[in-house]
Coordinates of C-alpha atoms in Angstrom, one line a residue:
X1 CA -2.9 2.8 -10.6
X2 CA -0.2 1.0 -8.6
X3 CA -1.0 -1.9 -6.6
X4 CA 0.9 -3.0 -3.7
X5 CA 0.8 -5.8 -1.8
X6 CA -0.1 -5.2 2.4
X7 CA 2.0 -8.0 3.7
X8 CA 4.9 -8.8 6.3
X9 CA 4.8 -12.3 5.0
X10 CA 7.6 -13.1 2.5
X11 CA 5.8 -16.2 0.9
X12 CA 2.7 -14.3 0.5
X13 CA 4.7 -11.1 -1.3
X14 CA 6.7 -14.0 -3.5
X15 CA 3.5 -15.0 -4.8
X16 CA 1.7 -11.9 -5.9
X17 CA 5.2 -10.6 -7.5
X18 CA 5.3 -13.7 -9.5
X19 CA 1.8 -12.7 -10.8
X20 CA 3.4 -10.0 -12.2
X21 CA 1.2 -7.3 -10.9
X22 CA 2.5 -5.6 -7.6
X23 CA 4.5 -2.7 -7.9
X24 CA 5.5 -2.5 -4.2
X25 CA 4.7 -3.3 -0.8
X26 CA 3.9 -1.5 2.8
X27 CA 4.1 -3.2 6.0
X28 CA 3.6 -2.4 9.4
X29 CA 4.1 -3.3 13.2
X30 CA 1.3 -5.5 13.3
X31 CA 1.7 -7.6 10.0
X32 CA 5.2 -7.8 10.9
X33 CA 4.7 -9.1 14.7
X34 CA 2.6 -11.8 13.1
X35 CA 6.0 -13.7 11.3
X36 CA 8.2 -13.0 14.8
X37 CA 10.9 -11.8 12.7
X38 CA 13.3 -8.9 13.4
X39 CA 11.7 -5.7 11.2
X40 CA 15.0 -4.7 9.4
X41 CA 15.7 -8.6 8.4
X42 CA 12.1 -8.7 6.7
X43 CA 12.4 -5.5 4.8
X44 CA 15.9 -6.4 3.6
X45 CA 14.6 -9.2 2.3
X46 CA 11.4 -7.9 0.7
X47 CA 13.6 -5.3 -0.8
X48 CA 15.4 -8.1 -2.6
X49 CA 12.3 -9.6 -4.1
X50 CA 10.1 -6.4 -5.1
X51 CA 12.2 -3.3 -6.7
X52 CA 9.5 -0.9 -5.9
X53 CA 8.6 1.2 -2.6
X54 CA 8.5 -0.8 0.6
X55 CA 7.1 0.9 3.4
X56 CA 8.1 0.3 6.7
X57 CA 6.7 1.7 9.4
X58 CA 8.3 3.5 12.5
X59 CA 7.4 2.7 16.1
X60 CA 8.6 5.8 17.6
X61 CA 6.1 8.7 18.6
X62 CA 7.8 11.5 19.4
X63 CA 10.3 13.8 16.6
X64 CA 13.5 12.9 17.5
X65 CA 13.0 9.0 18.0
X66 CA 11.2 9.0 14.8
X67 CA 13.9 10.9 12.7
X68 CA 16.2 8.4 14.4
X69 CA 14.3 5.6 13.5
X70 CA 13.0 6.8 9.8
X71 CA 16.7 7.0 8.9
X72 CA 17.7 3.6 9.9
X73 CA 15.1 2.0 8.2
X74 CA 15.5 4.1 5.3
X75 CA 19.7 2.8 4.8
X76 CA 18.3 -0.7 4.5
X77 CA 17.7 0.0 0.7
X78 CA 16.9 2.8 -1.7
X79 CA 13.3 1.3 -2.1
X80 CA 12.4 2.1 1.2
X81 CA 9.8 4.3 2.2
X82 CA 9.7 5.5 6.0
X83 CA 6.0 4.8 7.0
X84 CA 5.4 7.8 9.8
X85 CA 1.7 8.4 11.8
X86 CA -0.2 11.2 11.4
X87 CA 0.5 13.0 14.5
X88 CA 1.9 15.9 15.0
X89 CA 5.4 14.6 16.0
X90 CA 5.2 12.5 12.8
X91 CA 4.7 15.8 10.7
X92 CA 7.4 17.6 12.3
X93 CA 9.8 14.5 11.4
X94 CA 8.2 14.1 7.9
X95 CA 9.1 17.6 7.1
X96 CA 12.6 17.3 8.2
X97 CA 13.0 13.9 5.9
X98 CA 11.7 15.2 3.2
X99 CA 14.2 17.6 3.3
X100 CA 16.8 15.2 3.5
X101 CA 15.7 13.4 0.7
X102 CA 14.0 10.2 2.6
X103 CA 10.2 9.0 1.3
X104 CA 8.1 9.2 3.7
X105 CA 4.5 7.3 3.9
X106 CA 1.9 9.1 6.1
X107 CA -0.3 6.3 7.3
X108 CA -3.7 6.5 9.9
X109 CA -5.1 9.0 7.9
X110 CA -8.9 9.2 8.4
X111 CA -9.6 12.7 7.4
X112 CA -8.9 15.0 4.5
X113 CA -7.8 17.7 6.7
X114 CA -5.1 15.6 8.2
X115 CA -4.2 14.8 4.4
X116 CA -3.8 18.2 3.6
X117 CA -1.2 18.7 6.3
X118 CA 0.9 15.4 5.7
X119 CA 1.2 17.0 1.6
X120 CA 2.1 20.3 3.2
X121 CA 5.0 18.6 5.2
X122 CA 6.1 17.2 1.8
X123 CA 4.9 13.4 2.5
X124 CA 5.9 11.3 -0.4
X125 CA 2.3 9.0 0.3
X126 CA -0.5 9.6 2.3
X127 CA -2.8 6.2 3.2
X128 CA -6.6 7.1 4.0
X129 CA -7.6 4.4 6.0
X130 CA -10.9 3.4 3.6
X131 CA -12.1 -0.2 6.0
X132 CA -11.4 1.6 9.1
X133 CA -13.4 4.3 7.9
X134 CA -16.2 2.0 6.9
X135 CA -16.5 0.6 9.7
X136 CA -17.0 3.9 11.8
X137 CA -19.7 4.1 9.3
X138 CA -18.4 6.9 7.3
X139 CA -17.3 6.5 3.6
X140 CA -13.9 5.5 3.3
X141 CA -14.3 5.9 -0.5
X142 CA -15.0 9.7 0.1
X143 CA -12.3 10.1 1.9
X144 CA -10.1 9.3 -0.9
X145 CA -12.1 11.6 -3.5
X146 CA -12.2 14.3 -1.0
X147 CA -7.9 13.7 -1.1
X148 CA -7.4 13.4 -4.2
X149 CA -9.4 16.6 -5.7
X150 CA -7.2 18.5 -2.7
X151 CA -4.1 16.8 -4.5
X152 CA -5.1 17.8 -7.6
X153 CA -6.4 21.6 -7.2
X154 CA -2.9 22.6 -5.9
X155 CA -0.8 20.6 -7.2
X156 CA 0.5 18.3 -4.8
X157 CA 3.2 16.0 -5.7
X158 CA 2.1 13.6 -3.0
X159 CA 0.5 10.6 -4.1
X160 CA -2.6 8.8 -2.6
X161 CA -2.1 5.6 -1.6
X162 CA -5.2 3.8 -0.7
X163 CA -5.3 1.7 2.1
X164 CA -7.3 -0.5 4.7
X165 CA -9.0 -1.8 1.6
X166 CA -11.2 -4.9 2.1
X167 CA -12.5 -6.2 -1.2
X168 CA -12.4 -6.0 -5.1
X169 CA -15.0 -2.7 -5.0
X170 CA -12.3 -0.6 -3.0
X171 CA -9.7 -1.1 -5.6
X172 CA -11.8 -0.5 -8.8
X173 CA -13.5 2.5 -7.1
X174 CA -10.1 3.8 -6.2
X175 CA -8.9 3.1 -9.8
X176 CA -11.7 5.1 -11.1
X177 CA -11.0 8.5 -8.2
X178 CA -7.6 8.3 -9.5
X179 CA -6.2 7.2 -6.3
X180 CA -2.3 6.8 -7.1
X181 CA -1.7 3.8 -5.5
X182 CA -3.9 0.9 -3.6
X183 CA -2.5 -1.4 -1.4
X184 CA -4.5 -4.8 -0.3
X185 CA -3.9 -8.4 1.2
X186 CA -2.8 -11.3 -1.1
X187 CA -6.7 -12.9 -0.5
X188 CA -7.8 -9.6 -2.1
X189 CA -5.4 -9.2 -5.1
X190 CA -6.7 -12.8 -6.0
X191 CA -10.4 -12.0 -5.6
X192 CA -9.3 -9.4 -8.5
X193 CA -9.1 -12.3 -10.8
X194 CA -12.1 -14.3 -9.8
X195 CA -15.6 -13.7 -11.7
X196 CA -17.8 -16.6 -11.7
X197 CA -18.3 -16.4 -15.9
X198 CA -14.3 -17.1 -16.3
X199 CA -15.1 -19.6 -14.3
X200 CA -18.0 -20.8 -16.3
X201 CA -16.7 -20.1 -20.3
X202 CA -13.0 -21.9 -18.7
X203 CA -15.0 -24.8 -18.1
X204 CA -16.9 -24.9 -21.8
X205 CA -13.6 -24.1 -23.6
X206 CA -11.9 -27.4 -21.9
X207 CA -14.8 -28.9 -22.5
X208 CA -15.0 -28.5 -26.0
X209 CA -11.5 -28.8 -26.5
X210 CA -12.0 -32.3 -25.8
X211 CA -13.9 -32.7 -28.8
X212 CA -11.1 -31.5 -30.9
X213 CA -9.8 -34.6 -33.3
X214 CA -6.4 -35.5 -32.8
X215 CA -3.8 -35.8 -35.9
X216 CA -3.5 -39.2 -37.1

């Protein structure tokens, strides 16, 4: 599975790429507004520190302003990945990307229903919402197994791309659906590392390593 990192924040995305383990990154409006940057500047520059899919996100809610909008962000770099709502507008523009070749990321999916249409406009991602879900006390994890088997039975090419995820469960129980891709905050990519034993048999091995004689 493909992790990428959720982030509008260059420092943040420099650090989990030096990790070695992201393999892209999506932004959106909101993480974006938070660094009070112009959008195109950020995603340039992400595009020069991750080669992978960036997703950035359109602002634009009806056809026209979205096609309009998808392509400039999409001549920024080859990585990037036009991040469109799932509304009908937003289909009607994904369909007519898609044809022209542009990747398209169908995000504020909350149902498999929607997810079916978004693969039958020929969306290159589709994000189900998992937290959000949650937290309208359905199960976001569900959601993506309900995706998923859809994908799978008819052989869609479009991949899942977990999203809204809130903790180290979300990403192995995605891992274990089959979800494509996951994407998470840098706090959550490092709780992926943490377990209190490493913690614990780090601490003996140092210990003991103390007790090692040097070479006279």
């Amino acid at each position: 599975m493909k992790i990428f990192i959720d982030s509008g924040d260059i420092t943040e995305i420099k650090e989990a790429q030096s990790m070695g383990v992201i393999d892209g990154v999506t932004t959106n409006p909101s993480l974006l507004a938070k660094g009070g940057r112009p959008t195109r500047q950020v995603i340039a520059e992400i595009c020069e520190v991750v080669d992978g899919p960036i997703s950035a996100e359109v602002v634009g809610v009806e056809k026209d302003a979205i096609l309009r909008e998808g392509r400039e962000l999409a001549r920024i770099h080859r990585n990037v990945v036009v991040k469109v709502p799932l509304i009908d507008e937003g289909l009607k523009a994904v369909r007519i990307l898609a044809a022209e070749g542009i990747k398209t990321n169908v995000t504020l999916c909350f149902s498999a229903a929607q997810a079916l249409l978004a693969a039958k406009a020929g969306a290159t991602y589709i994000s189900p919402f998992v937290g959000r879900v949650d937290d309208a006390a359905g199960d976001g994890m569900d959601l993506v197994l309900q995706v998923v088997t859809i994908y799978r039975s008819y052989g869609f090419p479009t991949q899942v791309l977990t999203a809204s995820v809130r903790h180290p469960v979300h990403v192995v129980q995605a891992a274990m659906i089959g979800s494509h891709a996951a994407t998470m905050p840098l706090k959550v990519i490092k709780q992926l590392t943490k377990h209190p034993l490493t913690d614990v048999g780090l601490a003996q091995f140092l210990a003991d390593a103390k007790k090692i004689p040097e070479l006279v």
